[in-house]
Short mmCIF file of C-alpha atoms in Angstrom, two decimals:
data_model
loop_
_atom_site.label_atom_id
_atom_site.label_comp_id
_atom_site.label_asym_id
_atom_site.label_seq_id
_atom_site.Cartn_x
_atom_site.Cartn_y
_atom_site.Cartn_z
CA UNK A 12 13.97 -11.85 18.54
CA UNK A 13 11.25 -9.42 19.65
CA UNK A 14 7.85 -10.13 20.51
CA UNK A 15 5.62 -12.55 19.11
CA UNK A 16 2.90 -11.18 16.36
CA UNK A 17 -0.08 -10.23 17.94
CA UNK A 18 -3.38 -11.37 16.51
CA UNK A 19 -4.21 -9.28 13.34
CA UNK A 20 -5.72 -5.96 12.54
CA UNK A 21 -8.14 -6.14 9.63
CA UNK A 22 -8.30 -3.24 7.76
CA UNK A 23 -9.91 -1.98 4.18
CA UNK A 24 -7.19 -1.61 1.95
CA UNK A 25 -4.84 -3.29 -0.40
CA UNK A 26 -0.82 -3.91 -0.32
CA UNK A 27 1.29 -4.87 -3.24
CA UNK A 28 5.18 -4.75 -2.71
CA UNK A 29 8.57 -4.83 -4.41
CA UNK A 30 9.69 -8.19 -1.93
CA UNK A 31 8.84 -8.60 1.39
CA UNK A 32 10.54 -6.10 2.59
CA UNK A 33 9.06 -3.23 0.28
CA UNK A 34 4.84 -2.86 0.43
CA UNK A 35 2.76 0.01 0.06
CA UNK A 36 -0.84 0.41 1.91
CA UNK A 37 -3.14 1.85 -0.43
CA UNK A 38 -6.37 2.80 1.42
CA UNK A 39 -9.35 4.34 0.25
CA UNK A 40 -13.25 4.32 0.22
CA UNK A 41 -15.22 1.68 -1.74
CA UNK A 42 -14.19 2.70 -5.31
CA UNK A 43 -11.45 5.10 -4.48
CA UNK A 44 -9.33 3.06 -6.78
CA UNK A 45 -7.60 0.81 -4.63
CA UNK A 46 -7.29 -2.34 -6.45
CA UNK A 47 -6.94 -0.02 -9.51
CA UNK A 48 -3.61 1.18 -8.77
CA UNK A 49 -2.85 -1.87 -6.87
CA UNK A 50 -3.47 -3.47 -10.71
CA UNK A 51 -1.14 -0.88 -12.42
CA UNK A 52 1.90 -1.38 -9.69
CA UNK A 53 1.65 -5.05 -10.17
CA UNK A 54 2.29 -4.34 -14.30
CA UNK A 55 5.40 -2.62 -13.55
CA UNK A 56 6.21 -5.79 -11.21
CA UNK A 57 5.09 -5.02 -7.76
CA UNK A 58 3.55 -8.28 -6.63
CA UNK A 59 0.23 -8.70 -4.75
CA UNK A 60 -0.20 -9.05 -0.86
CA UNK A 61 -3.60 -8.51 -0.39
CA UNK A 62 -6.72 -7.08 -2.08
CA UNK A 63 -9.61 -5.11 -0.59
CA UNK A 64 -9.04 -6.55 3.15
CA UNK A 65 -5.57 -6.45 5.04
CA UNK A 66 -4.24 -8.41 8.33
CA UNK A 67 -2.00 -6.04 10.13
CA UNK A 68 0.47 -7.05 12.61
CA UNK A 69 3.46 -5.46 14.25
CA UNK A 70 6.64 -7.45 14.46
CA UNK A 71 9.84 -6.32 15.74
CA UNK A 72 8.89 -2.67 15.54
CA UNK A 73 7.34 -2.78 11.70
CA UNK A 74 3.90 -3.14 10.07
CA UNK A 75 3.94 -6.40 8.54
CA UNK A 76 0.53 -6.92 6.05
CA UNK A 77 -0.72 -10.39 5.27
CA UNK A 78 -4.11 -11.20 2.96
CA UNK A 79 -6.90 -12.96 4.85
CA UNK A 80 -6.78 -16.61 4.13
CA UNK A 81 -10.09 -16.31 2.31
CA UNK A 82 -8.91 -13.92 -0.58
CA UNK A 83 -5.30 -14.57 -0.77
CA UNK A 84 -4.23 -14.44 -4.08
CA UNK A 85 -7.10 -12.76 -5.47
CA UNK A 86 -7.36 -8.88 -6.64
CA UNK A 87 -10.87 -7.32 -8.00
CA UNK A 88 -11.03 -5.59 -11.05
CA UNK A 89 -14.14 -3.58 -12.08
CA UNK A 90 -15.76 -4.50 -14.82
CA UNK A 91 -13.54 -7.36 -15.75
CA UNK A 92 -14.09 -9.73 -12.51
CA UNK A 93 -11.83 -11.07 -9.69
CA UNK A 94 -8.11 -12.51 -11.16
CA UNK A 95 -6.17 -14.67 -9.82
CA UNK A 96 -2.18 -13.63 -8.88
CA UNK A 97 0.79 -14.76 -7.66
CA UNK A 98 0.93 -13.03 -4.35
CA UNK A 99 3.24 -12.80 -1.59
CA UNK A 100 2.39 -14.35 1.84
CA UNK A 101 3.61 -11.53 3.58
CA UNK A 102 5.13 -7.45 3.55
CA UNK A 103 6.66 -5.21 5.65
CA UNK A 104 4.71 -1.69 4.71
CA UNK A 105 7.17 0.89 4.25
CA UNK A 106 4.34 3.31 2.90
CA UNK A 107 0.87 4.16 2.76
CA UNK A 108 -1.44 5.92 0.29
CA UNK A 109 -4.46 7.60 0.88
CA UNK A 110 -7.04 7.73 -1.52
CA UNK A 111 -9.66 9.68 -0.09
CA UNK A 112 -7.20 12.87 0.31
CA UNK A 113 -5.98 14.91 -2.90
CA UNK A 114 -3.04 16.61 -2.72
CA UNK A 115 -2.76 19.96 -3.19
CA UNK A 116 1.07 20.64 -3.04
CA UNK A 117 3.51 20.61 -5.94
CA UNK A 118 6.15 19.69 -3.27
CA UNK A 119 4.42 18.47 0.00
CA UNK A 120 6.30 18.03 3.02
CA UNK A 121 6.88 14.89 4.38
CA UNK A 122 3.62 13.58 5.97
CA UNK A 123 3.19 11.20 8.39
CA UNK A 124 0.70 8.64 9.50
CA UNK A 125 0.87 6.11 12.44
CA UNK A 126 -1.02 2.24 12.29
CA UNK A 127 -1.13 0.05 15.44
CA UNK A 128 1.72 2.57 16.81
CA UNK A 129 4.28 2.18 13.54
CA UNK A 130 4.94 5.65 11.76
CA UNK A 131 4.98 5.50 8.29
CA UNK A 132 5.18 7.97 5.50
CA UNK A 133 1.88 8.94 3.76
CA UNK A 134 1.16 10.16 0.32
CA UNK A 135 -1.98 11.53 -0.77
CA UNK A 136 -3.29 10.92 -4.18
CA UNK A 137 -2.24 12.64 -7.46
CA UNK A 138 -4.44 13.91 -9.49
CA UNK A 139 -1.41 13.16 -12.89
CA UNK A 140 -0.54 10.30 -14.85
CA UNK A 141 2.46 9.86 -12.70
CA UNK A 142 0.75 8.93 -9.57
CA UNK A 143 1.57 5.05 -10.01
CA UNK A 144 4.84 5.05 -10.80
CA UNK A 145 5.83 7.56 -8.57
CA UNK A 146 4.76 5.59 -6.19
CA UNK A 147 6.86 2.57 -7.24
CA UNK A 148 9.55 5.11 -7.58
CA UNK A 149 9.07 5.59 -4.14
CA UNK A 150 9.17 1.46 -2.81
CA UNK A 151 12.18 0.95 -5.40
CA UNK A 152 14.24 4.15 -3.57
CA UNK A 153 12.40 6.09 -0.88
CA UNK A 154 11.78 9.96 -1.06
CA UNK A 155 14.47 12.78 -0.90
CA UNK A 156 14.08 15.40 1.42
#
């Protein structure tokens, strides 16, 4: 069974995912793009979690990401306004992108980042038209080596 959910972590960030067992943490400073991307995973069919602010919780060993009840259902986009979505109540996060970091590597080694104790692999953002659906790449089958 494990241990109950503790009481959330609120973070700034946004989570779409594949199901709820498939999510992706995008984080990011005000503007990095977050809700951007977020926009172009959910038109390749990645549904919204949460937009802007996250609820983090560990359960049973993994990062589970949940929208505050205040914005759930509800992604930002610049210039345009806030949109409604369908959104999933919940997501285990299997992944998290950082915004704020470019990456310099053609082929980076695997990097790493830990939240409330859960490691998780990180990707840093792409500065090539791929970026999005590599990362959906990524949710659908994981990384090789």
């Amino acid at each position: 069974m494990g241990d109950p959910p503790a009481s959330p972590f609120n973070v700034h960030a946004s989570v779409v995912a594949l199901d709820p067992g498939r999510g992706v943490l995008i984080r990011g400073a005000s503007g990095a793009g977050k809700s951007a991307l977020a926009l172009r995973l959910m038109a390749y069919g990645a549904h919204l979690v949460a937009d802007d602010r996250v609820d983090l919780s560990v359960e049973d060993g993994a990062l589970i990401a949940r929208a505050p009840a205040a914005i759930a259902g509800r992604i930002e986009a610049r210039g345009v306004g806030i949109l409604n979505a369908e959104a999933l109540e919940r997501a285990r996060i299997i992944l998290c992108v950082d915004l704020d970091r470019i990456e310099t590597d053609r082929l980076p080694t695997c990097r790493k980042d830990s939240l409330l104790g859960v490691e998780l692999p990180l990707v840093l953002r792409v500065q090539h038209d791929h970026f999005d659906v590599a990362i959906l790449q990524w949710l659908k089958g994981g990384r090789w080596a």
